[in-house]
Short mmCIF file of C-alpha atoms in Angstrom, two decimals:
data_model
loop_
_atom_site.label_atom_id
_atom_site.label_comp_id
_atom_site.label_asym_id
_atom_site.label_seq_id
_atom_site.Cartn_x
_atom_site.Cartn_y
_atom_site.Cartn_z
CA UNK A 8 12.30 -35.27 -11.76
CA UNK A 9 12.03 -36.75 -8.26
CA UNK A 10 8.77 -38.43 -7.31
CA UNK A 11 10.37 -41.37 -5.48
CA UNK A 12 7.84 -42.95 -3.14
CA UNK A 13 5.06 -40.77 -4.54
CA UNK A 14 2.78 -43.55 -5.83
CA UNK A 15 0.57 -45.23 -3.25
CA UNK A 16 -2.69 -45.52 -5.21
CA UNK A 17 -3.93 -46.21 -8.72
CA UNK A 18 -4.86 -42.54 -9.11
CA UNK A 19 -1.33 -41.40 -8.35
CA UNK A 20 0.16 -44.04 -10.64
CA UNK A 21 -2.03 -42.94 -13.54
CA UNK A 22 -1.20 -39.29 -12.79
CA UNK A 23 2.55 -40.05 -12.87
CA UNK A 24 2.21 -41.88 -16.21
CA UNK A 25 0.35 -38.93 -17.72
CA UNK A 26 2.97 -36.49 -16.46
CA UNK A 27 5.96 -38.52 -17.68
CA UNK A 28 4.32 -39.62 -20.95
CA UNK A 29 6.10 -42.94 -21.37
CA UNK A 30 7.56 -44.94 -18.49
CA UNK A 31 8.72 -48.53 -17.83
CA UNK A 32 7.06 -50.64 -15.16
CA UNK A 33 10.31 -51.99 -13.71
CA UNK A 34 13.60 -50.22 -12.95
CA UNK A 35 15.70 -49.30 -15.97
CA UNK A 36 19.08 -47.76 -16.72
CA UNK A 37 17.60 -44.34 -15.89
CA UNK A 38 17.33 -43.86 -12.14
CA UNK A 39 13.88 -42.75 -11.05
CA UNK A 40 12.26 -43.46 -14.42
CA UNK A 41 9.97 -46.38 -13.64
CA UNK A 42 6.79 -47.18 -11.79
CA UNK A 43 8.89 -49.32 -9.46
CA UNK A 44 11.14 -46.36 -8.61
CA UNK A 45 8.18 -44.05 -8.06
CA UNK A 46 6.10 -46.41 -5.92
CA UNK A 47 6.16 -46.23 -2.15
CA UNK A 48 7.85 -49.41 -0.82
CA UNK A 49 4.76 -50.31 1.22
CA UNK A 50 2.63 -50.25 -1.92
CA UNK A 51 4.91 -52.12 -4.34
CA UNK A 52 3.93 -55.66 -3.33
CA UNK A 53 0.38 -56.92 -3.13
CA UNK A 54 -1.03 -57.22 0.39
CA UNK A 55 -4.52 -57.66 1.78
CA UNK A 56 -4.72 -53.92 2.40
CA UNK A 57 -2.88 -52.52 -0.63
CA UNK A 58 -3.23 -54.06 -4.08
CA UNK A 59 -0.20 -52.34 -5.60
CA UNK A 60 0.87 -51.49 -9.17
CA UNK A 61 0.32 -55.05 -10.46
CA UNK A 62 -3.39 -54.52 -9.83
CA UNK A 63 -3.47 -50.78 -10.55
CA UNK A 64 -2.30 -51.41 -14.12
CA UNK A 65 -5.86 -52.62 -14.78
CA UNK A 66 -7.17 -49.19 -13.80
CA UNK A 67 -4.52 -47.57 -15.99
CA UNK A 68 -5.60 -49.58 -19.03
CA UNK A 69 -9.24 -48.70 -18.33
CA UNK A 70 -8.25 -45.02 -18.20
CA UNK A 71 -6.81 -45.07 -21.71
CA UNK A 72 -3.14 -45.73 -20.88
CA UNK A 73 -1.34 -47.89 -23.48
CA UNK A 74 0.33 -50.90 -21.86
CA UNK A 75 2.69 -53.43 -23.43
CA UNK A 76 6.28 -54.68 -23.67
CA UNK A 77 7.66 -51.96 -25.91
CA UNK A 78 10.69 -50.74 -23.94
CA UNK A 79 13.49 -53.31 -24.23
CA UNK A 80 10.76 -55.99 -24.45
CA UNK A 81 9.69 -55.13 -20.91
CA UNK A 82 6.39 -53.78 -19.62
CA UNK A 83 5.77 -50.06 -20.06
CA UNK A 84 3.00 -47.48 -19.95
CA UNK A 85 2.41 -44.55 -22.31
CA UNK A 86 -0.19 -41.88 -22.93
CA UNK A 87 -1.88 -41.98 -26.36
CA UNK A 88 0.11 -38.90 -27.43
CA UNK A 89 3.51 -40.40 -26.78
CA UNK A 90 2.56 -43.88 -27.94
CA UNK A 91 1.52 -42.40 -31.29
CA UNK A 92 5.01 -40.93 -31.64
CA UNK A 93 6.53 -44.28 -30.71
CA UNK A 94 4.40 -45.98 -33.40
CA UNK A 95 5.49 -43.45 -35.97
CA UNK A 96 9.15 -44.19 -35.20
CA UNK A 97 9.16 -47.94 -34.58
CA UNK A 98 7.05 -48.87 -37.62
CA UNK A 99 9.57 -47.15 -39.85
CA UNK A 100 12.39 -49.47 -38.76
CA UNK A 101 13.35 -52.38 -41.07
CA UNK A 102 13.72 -54.92 -38.24
CA UNK A 103 10.01 -54.72 -37.49
CA UNK A 104 8.84 -55.21 -41.08
CA UNK A 105 8.85 -59.01 -40.89
CA UNK A 106 5.37 -58.72 -39.36
CA UNK A 107 4.02 -57.34 -42.64
CA UNK A 108 4.84 -60.41 -44.76
CA UNK A 109 7.37 -58.55 -46.84
CA UNK A 110 10.04 -60.45 -48.76
CA UNK A 111 12.86 -59.71 -46.36
CA UNK A 112 15.89 -61.92 -45.98
CA UNK A 113 15.96 -63.60 -42.57
CA UNK A 114 19.60 -63.95 -41.57
CA UNK A 115 19.22 -65.17 -37.98
CA UNK A 116 17.12 -67.74 -36.15
CA UNK A 117 15.15 -64.99 -34.44
CA UNK A 118 14.43 -63.32 -37.77
CA UNK A 119 13.25 -66.61 -39.27
CA UNK A 120 10.86 -67.05 -36.34
CA UNK A 121 9.54 -63.54 -36.89
CA UNK A 122 9.27 -64.00 -40.65
CA UNK A 123 7.40 -67.31 -40.62
CA UNK A 124 5.10 -66.80 -37.63
CA UNK A 125 4.62 -63.12 -36.75
CA UNK A 126 2.63 -62.22 -39.93
CA UNK A 127 0.19 -65.06 -39.19
CA UNK A 128 -0.16 -63.92 -35.59
CA UNK A 129 -0.60 -60.25 -36.43
CA UNK A 130 -3.15 -61.05 -39.12
CA UNK A 131 -5.18 -63.13 -36.65
CA UNK A 132 -5.13 -60.40 -34.01
CA UNK A 133 -6.19 -57.81 -36.56
CA UNK A 134 -9.03 -60.02 -37.76
CA UNK A 135 -10.34 -60.88 -34.28
CA UNK A 136 -9.35 -57.49 -32.78
CA UNK A 137 -8.28 -59.22 -29.55
CA UNK A 138 -7.00 -62.66 -28.57
CA UNK A 139 -5.98 -64.47 -25.41
CA UNK A 140 -2.70 -66.40 -25.15
CA UNK A 141 -4.40 -69.79 -25.38
CA UNK A 142 -6.17 -68.73 -28.57
CA UNK A 143 -2.89 -67.53 -30.07
CA UNK A 144 -1.19 -70.90 -29.57
CA UNK A 145 -4.14 -72.69 -31.12
CA UNK A 146 -4.09 -70.42 -34.18
CA UNK A 147 -0.34 -70.75 -34.73
CA UNK A 148 -0.45 -74.54 -34.43
CA UNK A 149 -3.28 -74.67 -36.94
CA UNK A 150 -2.20 -71.99 -39.42
CA UNK A 151 1.59 -72.49 -39.54
CA UNK A 152 2.41 -75.94 -41.01
CA UNK A 153 4.96 -78.11 -39.27
CA UNK A 154 7.31 -77.93 -42.27
CA UNK A 155 7.33 -74.13 -42.02
CA UNK A 156 8.04 -74.22 -38.30
CA UNK A 157 10.96 -76.57 -39.00
CA UNK A 158 12.55 -73.87 -41.19
CA UNK A 159 13.17 -71.73 -38.12
CA UNK A 160 15.61 -74.33 -36.78
CA UNK A 161 18.28 -73.80 -34.17
CA UNK A 162 17.60 -73.47 -30.47
CA UNK A 163 14.04 -72.23 -31.14
CA UNK A 164 12.88 -75.48 -32.77
CA UNK A 165 12.07 -77.11 -29.42
CA UNK A 166 9.55 -74.30 -28.78
CA UNK A 167 7.77 -74.90 -32.09
CA UNK A 168 7.79 -78.67 -32.57
CA UNK A 169 5.63 -80.63 -32.15
CA UNK A 170 3.51 -77.75 -30.80
CA UNK A 171 4.00 -74.00 -30.48
CA UNK A 172 4.79 -73.35 -26.81
CA UNK A 173 4.09 -70.44 -24.49
CA UNK A 174 7.76 -69.42 -24.75
CA UNK A 175 7.47 -69.02 -28.52
CA UNK A 176 4.28 -66.99 -28.17
CA UNK A 177 5.92 -64.75 -25.56
CA UNK A 178 8.86 -64.12 -27.88
CA UNK A 179 6.61 -63.30 -30.84
CA UNK A 180 4.42 -60.97 -28.81
CA UNK A 181 7.53 -59.25 -27.46
CA UNK A 182 8.66 -58.66 -31.03
CA UNK A 183 5.25 -57.36 -32.12
CA UNK A 184 5.02 -55.12 -29.05
CA UNK A 185 8.45 -53.66 -29.78
CA UNK A 186 7.37 -52.94 -33.34
CA UNK A 187 4.19 -51.28 -31.96
CA UNK A 188 2.03 -53.77 -33.86
CA UNK A 189 0.42 -55.13 -30.67
CA UNK A 190 -0.34 -54.05 -27.10
CA UNK A 191 -2.40 -55.32 -24.18
CA UNK A 192 -6.08 -54.85 -24.94
CA UNK A 193 -7.74 -55.45 -21.58
CA UNK A 194 -6.87 -57.01 -18.24
CA UNK A 195 -9.43 -58.67 -15.99
CA UNK A 196 -9.19 -59.86 -12.42
CA UNK A 197 -9.60 -63.60 -11.75
CA UNK A 198 -11.40 -64.66 -8.59
CA UNK A 199 -10.59 -68.16 -7.38
CA UNK A 200 -11.32 -70.58 -4.56
CA UNK A 201 -14.46 -71.36 -2.59
CA UNK A 202 -14.66 -67.75 -1.38
CA UNK A 203 -13.92 -66.28 -4.83
CA UNK A 204 -10.86 -64.44 -3.56
CA UNK A 205 -8.73 -62.13 -5.66
CA UNK A 206 -5.01 -62.50 -4.99
CA UNK A 207 -3.56 -60.78 -8.01
CA UNK A 208 -4.47 -63.39 -10.64
CA UNK A 209 -5.26 -61.79 -13.96
CA UNK A 210 -6.08 -62.57 -17.59
CA UNK A 211 -5.31 -60.29 -20.46
CA UNK A 212 -6.03 -60.00 -24.14
CA UNK A 213 -3.73 -58.86 -26.94
CA UNK A 214 -4.92 -56.31 -29.47
CA UNK A 215 -3.48 -53.77 -31.90
CA UNK A 216 -3.01 -50.09 -31.08
CA UNK A 217 -4.85 -49.37 -34.34
CA UNK A 218 -7.95 -51.02 -32.86
CA UNK A 219 -7.54 -49.08 -29.62
CA UNK A 220 -7.28 -45.78 -31.46
CA UNK A 221 -10.20 -46.44 -33.77
CA UNK A 222 -13.58 -45.03 -32.89
CA UNK A 223 -16.50 -47.21 -33.92
CA UNK A 224 -19.11 -45.23 -35.86
CA UNK A 225 -22.05 -46.14 -33.63
CA UNK A 226 -21.54 -44.53 -30.18
CA UNK A 227 -23.52 -47.29 -28.49
CA UNK A 228 -20.95 -49.82 -29.66
CA UNK A 229 -17.91 -47.89 -28.48
CA UNK A 230 -15.64 -49.73 -26.03
CA UNK A 231 -14.98 -48.17 -22.62
CA UNK A 232 -11.67 -46.59 -23.63
CA UNK A 233 -13.05 -44.45 -26.47
CA UNK A 234 -13.98 -41.59 -24.15
CA UNK A 235 -10.30 -41.17 -23.27
CA UNK A 236 -9.04 -40.97 -26.86
CA UNK A 237 -9.98 -38.29 -29.34
CA UNK A 238 -11.65 -39.43 -32.58
CA UNK A 239 -9.61 -40.10 -35.68
CA UNK A 240 -10.78 -39.17 -39.19
CA UNK A 241 -10.35 -42.67 -40.62
CA UNK A 242 -9.23 -46.21 -39.90
CA UNK A 243 -5.77 -45.73 -41.34
CA UNK A 244 -2.81 -46.74 -39.23
CA UNK A 245 -2.26 -44.32 -36.39
CA UNK A 246 1.33 -43.74 -37.46
CA UNK A 247 0.03 -42.02 -40.60
CA UNK A 248 -1.87 -39.43 -38.53
CA UNK A 249 1.31 -38.05 -36.91
CA UNK A 250 2.20 -34.80 -38.62
CA UNK A 251 5.96 -35.30 -38.48
CA UNK A 252 8.62 -37.69 -39.71
CA UNK A 253 9.54 -40.86 -37.79
CA UNK A 254 12.82 -39.30 -36.70
CA UNK A 255 11.00 -36.19 -35.48
CA UNK A 256 8.68 -38.43 -33.44
CA UNK A 257 11.68 -40.16 -31.89
CA UNK A 258 13.28 -36.84 -30.99
CA UNK A 259 10.01 -35.54 -29.53
CA UNK A 260 9.96 -38.46 -27.07
CA UNK A 261 13.66 -38.18 -26.23
CA UNK A 262 13.52 -34.38 -25.80
CA UNK A 263 10.52 -34.64 -23.48
CA UNK A 264 12.08 -37.34 -21.31
CA UNK A 265 15.43 -35.54 -21.19
CA UNK A 266 13.70 -32.43 -19.85
CA UNK A 267 12.30 -34.55 -17.03
CA UNK A 268 15.53 -36.49 -16.47
CA UNK A 269 18.46 -34.22 -17.41
CA UNK A 270 21.71 -35.86 -18.40
CA UNK A 271 20.05 -39.10 -19.53
CA UNK A 272 19.68 -38.38 -23.26
CA UNK A 273 22.11 -41.13 -24.29
CA UNK A 274 20.17 -43.74 -22.33
CA UNK A 275 16.86 -42.60 -23.82
CA UNK A 276 18.36 -42.76 -27.32
CA UNK A 277 19.20 -46.44 -26.68
CA UNK A 278 15.79 -47.29 -25.24
CA UNK A 279 13.52 -45.47 -27.69
#
């Protein structure tokens, strides 16, 4: 598949995402398989005339594209169809079960961080349905006692004591995104200065894909993205609605991408 230099507008970027199904924002091990690869060089960086993909991702989210750090902990886009398959696969993996408060043995520092803090964070996001980064830090500092944070130990301790830092939150959200427990909910433009200029500053919220895929009963209360996603019969986790096994979901993604990028199956097997 060769669309190098094809993207020069938000419409073309969204069209490319829908055609590919799941695609990283930045360059990856697979040549040509990224928004960066596909974007015309004149459109990649923000200028006064062209906003570029950093701004167009807002349009993508508003058009029902699922955005988060779920490919090697780096930003990626996916259509609802392919993200559902990714959920079905990733949520079956043991390494992402720490988020569910299960009695798993944490053998590494990273696993201890995930075990002690990620269930609290995921629970808060599920309860509120969306949170900003500043709210997340406040919740973790309040809900996770200092003595529990000390149990993580090692090189991570400086990011947890005396307060949970942005670095710790970024790591936890990267873990939850990889497990398909969280994604970006919405992104808004921030206008600053005396002339209220927009120069690429943005704020985003974190939500769960389950909340994105759920249709609220009252149509008047539906969020903007509902019209892009078909209704589901219940509020059960989206992974349960996939009519195939987790491994079949994984193969469906890999097979599709390999058809678009022949000879890259081994790389896709590592990334998915």
